[in-house]
Amino acid sequence: MWREQQRAEQKQIGFVPTMGALHQGHLSLVEQACKENDLVVVSIFVNPKQFNQNADLQAYPRTLSADLALLSHLSNLVIFAPDESEMYPADLPFTPMPLGPIGQLLEGAHRPGHFEGVVHVVHHLFALVQPHKAYFGQKDFQQLAIIRLLNAHYGFGIDIIGCQTVRHKDGLAMSSRNLRLTAEQRQNALSISRALYFVQHNIGKNPLEKVKQEAISIIEQAGLEIEYLEIVDPITLEKCAEWQQAQVCCVAAFCGEVRLIDNMLCESVL
Ligand code: AMP
């Protein structure tokens, strides 16, 4: 009904799906969407289907009134904050898509069912909102690749816009999960971005495997438990054996109970 009215008025619709606990990283997506569209839909929904551990789902921060306050200066915004029964009505059909090789790597290997859950919710959201453009952060690099596959697979024809990762001044990538870190853990978590910058600055200077091991020890020495640190091809996400023109270093590590991910595009200057 709402969507039909917008279509009749030929409004250009932008869409930013989120799980809330909004920060400047989310805001950068919303602000870009506001610049490029007549109307922007921001969804706020902590999607149970994409959590492979119930404790993580329970602990995920929920800050709806602060989220609304953060967005309050923006106009032409529609906030969609459904509950689970609205998001997944029993009569709404969904046929899962094959995730392909990209879905099996990195996050796919360590969080069984995660991308299936992401695809399910984004499929429903795209079908409901029918945006012209949808905005996703490169912070979730592999997710962005999966969303592009989803868009092609279901034939949505949406313009998928990848947006740069927003970092705190000290380098830590902004994340809703940072809210769960103690001051000491937050300090230790800085080792992740330090390791990524280390890789970025050392492309081609030493063999890839040596640089990778040094990056791993930067994080481990800060007391984090690494789930993976891989240097991968930006398109296939397959591990690189040697330096190439462009690669992405992707990390997942536990800082106490909190699982953080980050990545950085590392391009050769040669
Ligand atoms: P989330 O609420 O974590 O599901 O994130 C919603 C969207 O915001 C996703 O497209 C994320 O990739 C993006 N996002 C999260 N953190 C950042 C960040 N630090 N910089 C840019 N985009 C981000």
XYZ file of C-alpha atoms and ligand atoms in Angstrom:
293
model
C 0.000 0.000 0.000
C 2.684 2.465 1.133
C 5.014 1.169 -1.567
C 2.324 1.497 -4.233
C 1.762 5.121 -3.308
C 5.512 5.847 -3.602
C 5.592 4.116 -6.961
C 2.653 6.179 -8.184
C 4.542 9.315 -7.151
C 7.650 7.948 -8.925
C 9.778 8.356 -5.820
C 13.333 7.038 -5.926
C 13.640 4.762 -2.892
C 16.859 3.985 -1.033
C 17.088 1.224 1.558
C 19.450 0.591 4.484
C 18.851 -2.678 6.346
C 20.280 -2.782 9.886
C 20.002 -4.659 13.143
C 19.901 -1.424 15.126
C 22.229 -0.260 17.919
C 23.068 2.341 15.333
C 26.419 4.131 15.186
C 28.197 6.483 12.808
C 28.938 3.588 10.436
C 25.214 2.965 9.946
C 24.600 6.697 9.806
C 27.085 7.114 6.955
C 25.038 4.616 4.914
C 21.782 6.385 5.737
C 23.208 9.823 4.941
C 24.547 8.627 1.596
C 21.170 7.053 0.831
C 19.408 10.328 1.726
C 21.626 12.227 -0.712
C 20.943 9.813 -3.560
C 17.201 9.133 -3.151
C 13.868 10.908 -2.582
C 12.949 8.652 0.290
C 14.982 6.272 2.441
C 13.768 3.231 4.337
C 15.873 2.105 7.297
C 14.957 -1.270 8.718
C 15.837 -2.164 12.284
C 15.434 -5.844 12.995
C 17.649 -8.191 14.994
C 17.273 -11.187 12.726
C 17.245 -14.394 14.807
C 17.789 -16.540 11.698
C 21.295 -15.208 11.144
C 22.575 -15.932 14.670
C 24.153 -19.337 14.957
C 24.428 -19.012 18.745
C 21.491 -18.178 20.949
C 23.681 -16.469 23.572
C 24.950 -14.058 20.884
C 21.375 -13.286 19.833
C 20.308 -12.640 23.432
C 23.315 -10.403 24.096
C 22.935 -8.380 20.891
C 22.352 -4.724 21.898
C 18.862 -3.320 21.349
C 18.638 0.469 21.613
C 15.576 1.485 19.594
C 14.915 4.867 21.193
C 18.577 5.916 20.866
C 18.472 4.690 17.243
C 15.455 6.862 16.490
C 17.149 9.852 18.137
C 20.276 9.335 16.008
C 18.169 9.453 12.843
C 15.864 12.257 13.949
C 17.729 15.043 12.093
C 17.086 13.356 8.738
C 13.965 13.954 6.702
C 12.249 11.750 4.121
C 13.060 8.736 6.217
C 10.827 5.770 6.964
C 11.836 3.521 9.861
C 10.657 -0.063 9.635
C 11.125 -1.940 12.906
C 9.061 -5.112 12.602
C 8.766 -7.884 15.138
C 9.504 -11.467 14.196
C 5.956 -12.401 13.190
C 5.724 -9.367 10.896
C 9.078 -10.126 9.326
C 8.375 -13.808 8.816
C 4.635 -14.273 8.281
C 3.848 -17.953 7.990
C 2.288 -17.505 4.557
C 5.218 -15.695 2.945
C 6.972 -18.110 0.565
C 10.743 -18.348 0.428
C 12.935 -20.617 -1.659
C 16.545 -20.555 -0.455
C 19.217 -19.895 -3.044
C 22.492 -21.781 -3.392
C 25.193 -19.697 -1.699
C 27.897 -21.088 -3.985
C 31.586 -21.294 -3.131
C 31.716 -17.806 -1.571
C 29.147 -18.868 1.015
C 31.346 -21.723 2.253
C 34.417 -19.646 3.095
C 35.382 -17.431 6.075
C 32.129 -16.506 7.900
C 30.325 -19.248 5.999
C 32.714 -21.861 7.372
C 32.625 -20.557 10.948
C 28.977 -19.530 11.318
C 26.848 -22.340 9.910
C 23.451 -21.037 8.796
C 24.467 -17.384 9.115
C 24.331 -16.429 5.451
C 21.207 -18.530 4.905
C 19.590 -16.344 7.586
C 20.920 -13.134 6.026
C 19.603 -14.147 2.600
C 16.196 -15.034 4.050
C 15.689 -11.686 5.767
C 17.154 -9.546 2.983
C 15.030 -11.385 0.428
C 11.880 -10.507 2.393
C 13.016 -6.933 2.986
C 13.853 -6.361 -0.684
C 10.504 -7.841 -1.739
C 8.666 -5.595 0.721
C 10.519 -2.307 0.246
C 11.341 -2.745 -3.463
C 14.058 -0.101 -3.331
C 15.928 1.282 -6.316
C 19.182 1.324 -4.354
C 20.265 -0.611 -1.256
C 23.277 0.308 0.876
C 25.589 -2.158 2.609
C 28.864 -1.695 4.464
C 32.158 -3.131 3.283
C 32.741 -3.892 6.960
C 30.745 -7.045 6.167
C 32.720 -7.712 3.022
C 31.543 -11.252 2.423
C 27.936 -10.327 3.183
C 28.115 -7.649 0.485
C 29.279 -10.296 -2.023
C 26.387 -12.574 -0.983
C 23.876 -9.721 -1.310
C 25.044 -9.137 -4.891
C 24.477 -12.850 -5.606
C 21.036 -12.681 -3.973
C 20.078 -9.636 -6.044
C 21.033 -11.459 -9.249
C 19.575 -14.816 -8.213
C 16.095 -13.519 -7.358
C 16.190 -10.903 -10.132
C 15.487 -7.922 -7.872
C 17.405 -5.542 -10.155
C 18.367 -3.300 -7.220
C 21.457 -1.127 -7.417
C 23.638 -2.514 -4.582
C 25.933 0.149 -3.158
C 28.976 -0.902 -1.092
C 30.003 1.767 1.436
C 33.361 2.269 3.135
C 33.955 1.063 6.675
C 33.739 3.859 9.222
C 36.355 3.623 11.976
C 36.912 5.314 15.291
C 39.885 7.692 15.271
C 42.076 4.994 16.828
C 41.273 2.552 13.983
C 38.672 0.274 15.576
C 35.904 -0.438 13.072
C 32.569 0.813 14.386
C 30.302 -2.050 15.346
C 27.184 -2.489 17.452
C 29.059 -5.276 19.226
C 31.656 -2.785 20.507
C 29.021 -1.720 23.054
C 29.630 -5.036 24.814
C 33.384 -4.495 25.268
C 34.868 -3.405 28.592
C 37.352 -0.501 28.428
C 40.230 -2.968 28.596
C 38.771 -5.233 25.913
C 38.158 -2.249 23.675
C 41.840 -1.366 23.997
C 42.832 -4.945 23.140
C 40.429 -4.959 20.179
C 42.528 -2.248 18.572
C 44.993 -4.998 17.684
C 42.619 -6.066 14.883
C 42.892 -2.839 12.914
C 46.604 -2.618 13.790
C 47.101 -6.044 12.215
C 45.131 -5.007 9.118
C 47.157 -1.810 8.679
C 50.290 -3.903 9.201
C 49.304 -6.151 6.279
C 48.402 -3.126 4.163
C 51.827 -1.563 4.780
C 53.745 -4.753 4.147
C 52.364 -5.961 0.823
C 55.175 -7.247 -1.301
C 57.849 -6.406 1.293
C 57.922 -9.923 2.701
C 56.364 -13.228 1.621
C 52.583 -13.259 2.173
C 52.692 -16.126 4.654
C 55.252 -14.330 6.838
C 53.222 -11.104 6.869
C 50.087 -13.096 7.656
C 51.759 -14.841 10.623
C 53.002 -11.508 11.968
C 49.507 -10.056 11.677
C 48.140 -13.052 13.578
C 50.656 -12.546 16.376
C 49.760 -8.842 16.698
C 46.208 -9.899 17.529
C 47.122 -12.891 19.684
C 49.601 -10.880 21.742
C 46.736 -8.565 22.671
C 44.945 -11.584 24.141
C 42.283 -12.079 21.464
C 41.360 -15.495 20.166
C 41.469 -15.566 16.384
C 38.859 -17.559 14.516
C 40.452 -16.776 11.168
C 42.767 -14.280 9.576
C 42.986 -14.777 5.839
C 44.323 -12.806 2.921
C 41.888 -13.434 0.099
C 41.048 -12.478 -3.451
C 38.507 -9.600 -3.441
C 36.262 -11.321 -6.013
C 36.413 -15.048 -5.257
C 37.335 -14.691 -1.540
C 39.691 -17.653 -2.039
C 42.953 -17.566 -0.080
C 45.868 -15.938 -1.902
C 49.079 -17.939 -1.952
C 51.081 -14.940 -3.114
C 50.672 -11.196 -3.289
C 48.513 -9.941 -6.119
C 47.492 -6.473 -7.270
C 44.601 -6.409 -4.792
C 43.660 -8.605 -1.828
C 41.497 -8.293 1.234
C 42.666 -9.252 4.690
C 39.663 -10.595 6.620
C 39.649 -11.261 10.370
C 37.256 -12.725 12.892
C 38.411 -12.787 16.507
C 36.936 -13.125 19.957
C 37.646 -10.336 22.387
C 36.393 -11.977 25.553
C 32.899 -13.175 24.659
C 32.476 -10.690 21.846
C 33.095 -11.815 18.299
C 34.430 -9.012 16.107
C 35.031 -9.004 12.365
C 36.933 -6.556 10.232
C 38.697 -6.436 6.880
C 40.836 -4.158 4.791
C 41.464 -3.924 1.091
C 45.219 -4.144 0.553
C 46.399 -2.954 -2.833
C 49.849 -3.182 -4.228
C 51.319 0.236 -5.012
C 53.538 -1.209 -7.743
P 24.293 -4.427 11.089
O 23.357 -3.573 11.871
O 25.532 -4.805 11.828
O 23.605 -5.586 10.431
O 24.807 -3.507 9.905
C 23.905 -2.892 9.023
C 24.695 -2.353 7.859
O 25.637 -1.397 8.318
C 25.496 -3.446 7.132
O 25.441 -3.217 5.735
C 26.890 -3.242 7.674
O 27.895 -3.679 6.794
C 26.923 -1.734 7.839
N 27.958 -1.347 8.812
C 28.146 -1.852 10.037
N 29.232 -1.282 10.612
C 29.738 -0.413 9.717
C 30.855 0.480 9.707
N 31.682 0.559 10.737
N 31.064 1.217 8.607
C 30.226 1.133 7.539
N 29.162 0.320 7.486
C 28.915 -0.446 8.559
